[in-house]
PDB file of C-alpha atoms in Angstrom:
ATOM      1  CA  VAL A   1     -67.533-107.673-324.076  1.00 86.00           C
ATOM      2  CA  PHE A   2     -67.542-104.522-321.917  1.00 85.00           C
ATOM      3  CA  VAL A   3     -64.965-105.992-319.507  1.00 88.00           C
ATOM      4  CA  LEU A   4     -62.692-107.070-322.371  1.00 91.00           C
ATOM      5  CA  THR A   5     -62.965-103.613-323.951  1.00 87.00           C
ATOM      6  CA  ILE A   6     -62.030-101.916-320.675  1.00 84.00           C
ATOM      7  CA  LEU A   7     -59.159-104.383-320.149  1.00 88.00           C
ATOM      8  CA  ALA A   8     -57.851-103.634-323.647  1.00 89.00           C
ATOM      9  CA  PHE A   9     -58.178 -99.902-323.014  1.00 86.00           C
ATOM     10  CA  VAL A  10     -56.297-100.121-319.683  1.00 84.00           C
ATOM     11  CA  THR A  11     -53.557-102.148-321.373  1.00 87.00           C
ATOM     12  CA  TYR A  12     -53.301 -99.509-324.101  1.00 87.00           C
ATOM     13  CA  TRP A  13     -53.215 -96.698-321.506  1.00 81.00           C
ATOM     14  CA  ASN A  14     -50.469 -98.401-319.469  1.00 79.00           C
ATOM     15  CA  HIS A  15     -48.448 -99.102-322.607  1.00 81.00           C
ATOM     16  CA  CYS A  16     -48.612 -95.408-323.549  1.00 81.00           C
ATOM     17  CA  SER A  17     -47.458 -94.311-320.087  1.00 73.00           C
ATOM     18  CA  HIS A  18     -44.678 -96.929-320.092  1.00 70.00           C
ATOM     19  CA  VAL A  19     -43.182 -95.778-323.404  1.00 73.00           C
ATOM     20  CA  GLU A  20     -43.976 -92.123-322.620  1.00 72.00           C
ATOM     21  CA  GLN A  21     -46.203 -91.789-325.633  1.00 80.00           C
ATOM     22  CA  PRO A  22     -49.338 -89.622-325.380  1.00 82.00           C
ATOM     23  CA  VAL A  23     -52.709 -91.357-325.377  1.00 82.00           C
ATOM     24  CA  ASN A  24     -54.686 -90.768-328.558  1.00 85.00           C
ATOM     25  CA  PRO A  25     -56.776 -87.590-327.928  1.00 84.00           C
ATOM     26  CA  SER A  26     -59.876 -89.198-329.482  1.00 84.00           C
ATOM     27  CA  VAL A  27     -60.039 -91.762-326.625  1.00 83.00           C
ATOM     28  CA  LEU A  28     -58.587 -89.636-323.843  1.00 83.00           C
ATOM     29  CA  TRP A  29     -62.073 -88.746-322.616  1.00 85.00           C
ATOM     30  CA  VAL A  30     -62.843 -92.431-321.950  1.00 83.00           C
ATOM     31  CA  GLY A  31     -60.008 -92.735-319.459  1.00 81.00           C
ATOM     32  CA  GLU A  32     -60.976 -89.498-317.746  1.00 83.00           C
ATOM     33  CA  LEU A  33     -64.664 -90.460-317.613  1.00 84.00           C
ATOM     34  CA  LEU A  34     -63.957 -93.882-316.075  1.00 80.00           C
ATOM     35  CA  ARG A  35     -61.124 -92.494-313.868  1.00 80.00           C
ATOM     36  CA  ILE A  36     -58.561 -94.925-315.209  1.00 74.00           C
ATOM     37  CA  ASP A  37     -56.346 -92.058-316.359  1.00 70.00           C
ATOM     38  CA  GLN A  38     -53.467 -93.104-314.130  1.00 68.00           C
ATOM     39  CA  TRP A  39     -49.780 -93.679-314.467  1.00 62.00           C
ATOM     40  CA  TRP A  40     -48.465 -96.937-313.037  1.00 59.00           C
ATOM     41  CA  GLY A  41     -44.753 -96.262-313.197  1.00 59.00           C
ATOM     42  CA  MET A  42     -43.592 -96.454-309.569  1.00 60.00           C
ATOM     43  CA  PHE A  43     -40.795 -98.907-310.370  1.00 58.00           C
ATOM     44  CA  SER A  44     -41.314 -99.080-314.094  1.00 56.00           C
ATOM     45  CA  PRO A  45     -39.459 -99.450-316.328  1.00 58.00           C
ATOM     46  CA  ASN A  46     -36.574 -99.698-313.826  1.00 61.00           C
ATOM     47  CA  VAL A  47     -36.197-100.083-310.097  1.00 66.00           C
ATOM     48  CA  PRO A  48     -34.620 -97.107-308.276  1.00 67.00           C
ATOM     49  CA  SER A  49     -30.897 -97.043-308.920  1.00 74.00           C
ATOM     50  CA  LEU A  50     -29.694 -94.473-306.358  1.00 78.00           C
ATOM     51  CA  ASP A  51     -28.771 -95.626-302.861  1.00 81.00           C
ATOM     52  CA  GLN A  52     -28.380 -92.834-300.279  1.00 85.00           C
ATOM     53  CA  TRP A  53     -27.660 -92.437-296.613  1.00 85.00           C
ATOM     54  CA  PHE A  54     -27.256 -89.198-294.732  1.00 88.00           C
ATOM     55  CA  MET A  55     -24.983 -87.876-292.060  1.00 89.00           C
ATOM     56  CA  VAL A  56     -24.650 -84.511-290.405  1.00 91.00           C
ATOM     57  CA  PRO A  57     -21.079 -84.062-289.187  1.00 92.00           C
ATOM     58  CA  ALA A  58     -20.955 -81.212-286.709  1.00 92.00           C
ATOM     59  CA  LEU A  59     -18.240 -79.526-284.715  1.00 91.00           C
ATOM     60  CA  ASN A  60     -18.999 -78.815-281.071  1.00 89.00           C
ATOM     61  CA  ARG A  61     -17.439 -76.134-278.868  1.00 88.00           C
ATOM     62  CA  LYS A  62     -14.886 -78.624-277.558  1.00 89.00           C
ATOM     63  CA  GLY A  63     -13.647 -79.144-281.105  1.00 88.00           C
ATOM     64  CA  GLU A  64     -15.036 -82.690-281.294  1.00 90.00           C
ATOM     65  CA  LEU A  65     -16.700 -84.070-284.392  1.00 90.00           C
ATOM     66  CA  VAL A  66     -20.182 -85.455-283.722  1.00 90.00           C
ATOM     67  CA  ASP A  67     -23.036 -86.608-285.938  1.00 88.00           C
ATOM     68  CA  ALA A  68     -26.012 -84.312-285.345  1.00 90.00           C
ATOM     69  CA  TRP A  69     -28.420 -86.635-287.180  1.00 84.00           C
ATOM     70  CA  PRO A  70     -30.468 -87.991-284.243  1.00 74.00           C
ATOM     71  CA  LEU A  71     -30.648 -91.618-285.415  1.00 68.00           C
ATOM     72  CA  ASN A  72     -26.968 -92.038-286.259  1.00 70.00           C
ATOM     73  CA  ASP A  73     -24.535 -93.420-283.710  1.00 71.00           C
ATOM     74  CA  ASN A  74     -21.504 -91.185-284.428  1.00 69.00           C
ATOM     75  CA  SER A  75     -19.849 -93.951-286.458  1.00 72.00           C
ATOM     76  CA  PHE A  76     -20.328 -92.098-289.765  1.00 76.00           C
ATOM     77  CA  LEU A  77     -21.020 -95.495-291.352  1.00 78.00           C
ATOM     78  CA  PRO A  78     -24.091 -96.461-293.378  1.00 78.00           C
ATOM     79  CA  LYS A  79     -26.820 -98.452-291.688  1.00 74.00           C
ATOM     80  CA  ALA A  80     -27.430-102.009-292.796  1.00 73.00           C
ATOM     81  CA  PHE A  81     -31.031-101.140-293.651  1.00 72.00           C
ATOM     82  CA  PRO A  82     -32.414 -97.733-294.712  1.00 67.00           C
ATOM     83  CA  THR A  83     -35.226 -98.147-292.204  1.00 70.00           C
ATOM     84  CA  GLU A  84     -32.675 -97.803-289.396  1.00 77.00           C
ATOM     85  CA  GLN A  85     -31.902 -94.223-290.396  1.00 79.00           C
ATOM     86  CA  PHE A  86     -35.487 -92.963-290.410  1.00 80.00           C
ATOM     87  CA  THR A  87     -38.173 -93.258-287.774  1.00 79.00           C
ATOM     88  CA  TYR A  88     -40.850 -93.285-290.464  1.00 81.00           C
ATOM     89  CA  GLU A  89     -41.209 -92.831-294.205  1.00 82.00           C
ATOM     90  CA  ARG A  90     -41.847 -89.072-294.058  1.00 87.00           C
ATOM     91  CA  TRP A  91     -38.254 -88.492-292.926  1.00 85.00           C
ATOM     92  CA  LEU A  92     -37.035 -90.584-295.840  1.00 83.00           C
ATOM     93  CA  LYS A  93     -39.134 -88.521-298.248  1.00 86.00           C
ATOM     94  CA  TYR A  94     -37.977 -85.239-296.656  1.00 89.00           C
ATOM     95  CA  MET A  95     -34.302 -86.179-296.871  1.00 87.00           C
ATOM     96  CA  THR A  96     -34.712 -87.407-300.444  1.00 86.00           C
ATOM     97  CA  ASN A  97     -36.339 -84.075-301.273  1.00 90.00           C
ATOM     98  CA  ILE A  98     -33.640 -81.894-299.737  1.00 91.00           C
ATOM     99  CA  SER A  99     -30.981 -83.776-301.663  1.00 89.00           C
ATOM    100  CA  ASP A 100     -32.729 -82.595-304.842  1.00 90.00           C
ATOM    101  CA  GLU A 101     -31.788 -79.095-306.081  1.00 92.00           C
ATOM    102  CA  GLU A 102     -35.494 -78.268-306.514  1.00 93.00           C
ATOM    103  CA  PHE A 103     -35.869 -78.271-302.713  1.00 93.00           C
ATOM    104  CA  ALA A 104     -32.514 -76.695-301.808  1.00 93.00           C
ATOM    105  CA  ASP A 105     -34.271 -73.926-299.864  1.00 92.00           C
ATOM    106  CA  LEU A 106     -35.337 -76.511-297.239  1.00 93.00           C
ATOM    107  CA  ARG A 107     -31.724 -77.257-296.311  1.00 94.00           C
ATOM    108  CA  GLU A 108     -31.220 -74.167-294.162  1.00 92.00           C
ATOM    109  CA  LEU A 109     -34.431 -74.840-292.235  1.00 91.00           C
ATOM    110  CA  PHE A 110     -33.345 -78.413-291.601  1.00 92.00           C
ATOM    111  CA  ALA A 111     -29.896 -77.244-290.466  1.00 93.00           C
ATOM    112  CA  ARG A 112     -31.497 -74.707-288.096  1.00 91.00           C
ATOM    113  CA  TYR A 113     -33.768 -77.436-286.719  1.00 90.00           C
ATOM    114  CA  LEU A 114     -30.822 -79.773-286.072  1.00 91.00           C
ATOM    115  CA  CYS A 115     -28.753 -77.032-284.403  1.00 91.00           C
ATOM    116  CA  MET A 116     -31.601 -76.044-282.145  1.00 89.00           C
ATOM    117  CA  LYS A 117     -32.557 -79.616-281.247  1.00 89.00           C
ATOM    118  CA  TRP A 118     -28.963 -80.645-280.508  1.00 90.00           C
ATOM    119  CA  ASN A 119     -28.090 -77.532-278.523  1.00 89.00           C
ATOM    120  CA  ARG A 120     -31.174 -77.822-276.325  1.00 88.00           C
ATOM    121  CA  ALA A 121     -30.291 -81.406-275.436  1.00 90.00           C
ATOM    122  CA  HIS A 122     -26.603 -80.814-274.627  1.00 90.00           C
ATOM    123  CA  SER A 123     -24.577 -78.743-272.192  1.00 89.00           C
ATOM    124  CA  THR A 124     -23.019 -75.446-273.244  1.00 87.00           C
ATOM    125  CA  SER A 125     -19.605 -77.012-273.884  1.00 87.00           C
ATOM    126  CA  ASN A 126     -21.137 -79.693-276.122  1.00 89.00           C
ATOM    127  CA  ARG A 127     -23.225 -77.318-278.225  1.00 89.00           C
ATOM    128  CA  ILE A 128     -22.530 -77.472-281.927  1.00 91.00           C
ATOM    129  CA  VAL A 129     -21.178 -74.441-283.723  1.00 91.00           C
ATOM    130  CA  LEU A 130     -20.920 -75.731-287.295  1.00 92.00           C
ATOM    131  CA  LEU A 131     -22.642 -78.510-289.179  1.00 93.00           C
ATOM    132  CA  ASP A 132     -22.715 -79.977-292.672  1.00 94.00           C
ATOM    133  CA  ILE A 133     -25.549 -81.941-294.238  1.00 94.00           C
ATOM    134  CA  VAL A 134     -24.056 -84.677-296.397  1.00 93.00           C
ATOM    135  CA  ALA A 135     -25.784 -87.174-298.672  1.00 90.00           C
ATOM    136  CA  ASN A 136     -23.678 -90.230-299.375  1.00 89.00           C
ATOM    137  CA  GLU A 137     -24.734 -91.702-302.695  1.00 88.00           C
ATOM    138  CA  ARG A 138     -23.955 -94.584-304.949  1.00 85.00           C
ATOM    139  CA  VAL A 139     -25.539 -95.632-308.204  1.00 81.00           C
ATOM    140  CA  LEU A 140     -26.552 -99.264-308.246  1.00 74.00           C
ATOM    141  CA  ASN A 141     -26.232-100.849-311.638  1.00 67.00           C
ATOM    142  CA  ASP A 142     -27.434-104.225-312.856  1.00 61.00           C
ATOM    143  CA  PHE A 143     -24.053-105.762-312.078  1.00 53.00           C
ATOM    144  CA  SER A 144     -24.199-104.826-308.403  1.00 49.00           C
ATOM    145  CA  LEU A 145     -27.554-106.592-308.136  1.00 55.00           C
ATOM    146  CA  ARG A 146     -26.097-109.817-309.542  1.00 61.00           C
ATOM    147  CA  GLY A 147     -23.600-110.529-306.810  1.00 63.00           C
ATOM    148  CA  THR A 148     -20.757-108.192-307.737  1.00 68.00           C
ATOM    149  CA  PRO A 149     -19.747-105.670-305.079  1.00 71.00           C
ATOM    150  CA  HIS A 150     -21.623-102.416-304.881  1.00 73.00           C
ATOM    151  CA  PRO A 151     -19.695 -99.311-305.909  1.00 78.00           C
ATOM    152  CA  PRO A 152     -18.439 -97.179-303.011  1.00 84.00           C
ATOM    153  CA  TYR A 153     -20.488 -94.299-301.619  1.00 86.00           C
ATOM    154  CA  GLN A 154     -19.531 -90.815-302.763  1.00 90.00           C
ATOM    155  CA  PRO A 155     -20.140 -87.915-300.335  1.00 91.00           C
ATOM    156  CA  TYR A 156     -22.275 -85.141-301.741  1.00 91.00           C
ATOM    157  CA  PRO A 157     -22.214 -82.066-299.451  1.00 93.00           C
ATOM    158  CA  LEU A 158     -25.644 -80.445-299.427  1.00 93.00           C
ATOM    159  CA  TYR A 159     -25.312 -77.564-296.997  1.00 94.00           C
ATOM    160  CA  SER A 160     -22.951 -76.031-294.430  1.00 92.00           C
ATOM    161  CA  PHE A 161     -24.419 -74.041-291.568  1.00 92.00           C
ATOM    162  CA  LEU A 162     -22.958 -71.919-288.791  1.00 90.00           C
ATOM    163  CA  CYS A 163     -25.018 -72.424-285.626  1.00 88.00           C
ATOM    164  CA  ASP A 164     -25.205 -69.134-283.780  1.00 75.00           C
ATOM    165  CA  ALA A 165     -27.278 -67.675-280.958  1.00 65.00           C
ATOM    166  CA  SER A 166     -30.065 -66.561-283.321  1.00 60.00           C
ATOM    167  CA  VAL A 167     -30.913 -70.213-283.951  1.00 59.00           C
ATOM    168  CA  ASP A 168     -31.898 -70.723-280.304  1.00 59.00           C
ATOM    169  CA  ASN A 169     -34.703 -68.177-280.530  1.00 60.00           C
ATOM    170  CA  ASP A 170     -36.079 -68.897-284.007  1.00 57.00           C
ATOM    171  CA  PRO A 171     -39.901 -68.894-283.600  1.00 58.00           C
ATOM    172  CA  PHE A 172     -40.455 -70.837-286.815  1.00 55.00           C
ATOM    173  CA  ILE A 173     -38.176 -73.698-285.755  1.00 52.00           C
ATOM    174  CA  ASN A 174     -39.308 -73.467-282.118  1.00 56.00           C
ATOM    175  CA  GLN A 175     -42.743 -74.789-282.991  1.00 58.00           C
ATOM    176  CA  TYR A 176     -41.282 -78.104-284.226  1.00 54.00           C
ATOM    177  CA  ILE A 177     -39.155 -78.938-281.196  1.00 54.00           C
ATOM    178  CA  GLN A 178     -40.705 -80.371-278.066  1.00 49.00           C
TER     179      GLN A 178
END
């Protein structure tokens, strides 16, 4: 009886979180006491519908256009799999965050990091002077999942940054570059 009661309660709790309805305050304490006060909506009610890939077009001192994103191959084309663009999931989370307006203040730090990392690894003539952080996005709808072609990517410029000499001596960024 106890197990069936708890199962019914968990079902009720999940239903409330799924339809975004508050749990009845008279039974809220039960969920908190038993630590089943959770929300199980990672992909519910819908799977993620935004597909993104990132590029960082940069202009070097020679006037050449290069991609300053370390894992891109200068083709400015999306990778076949998202895992090819990120060395591990924290980069994916970071890039997803900076594409959100709530975390817009992280964009300059990321741009400084990329300038510094690139310029340390390249000769003076290949140093970058200007870069843009661009998120390429497309919204996947139900039709694109059923065999119809995906819509094209739309570029969404996030940040433009002028790489100058002050970037090379930034103590905050320095600590993150080996």
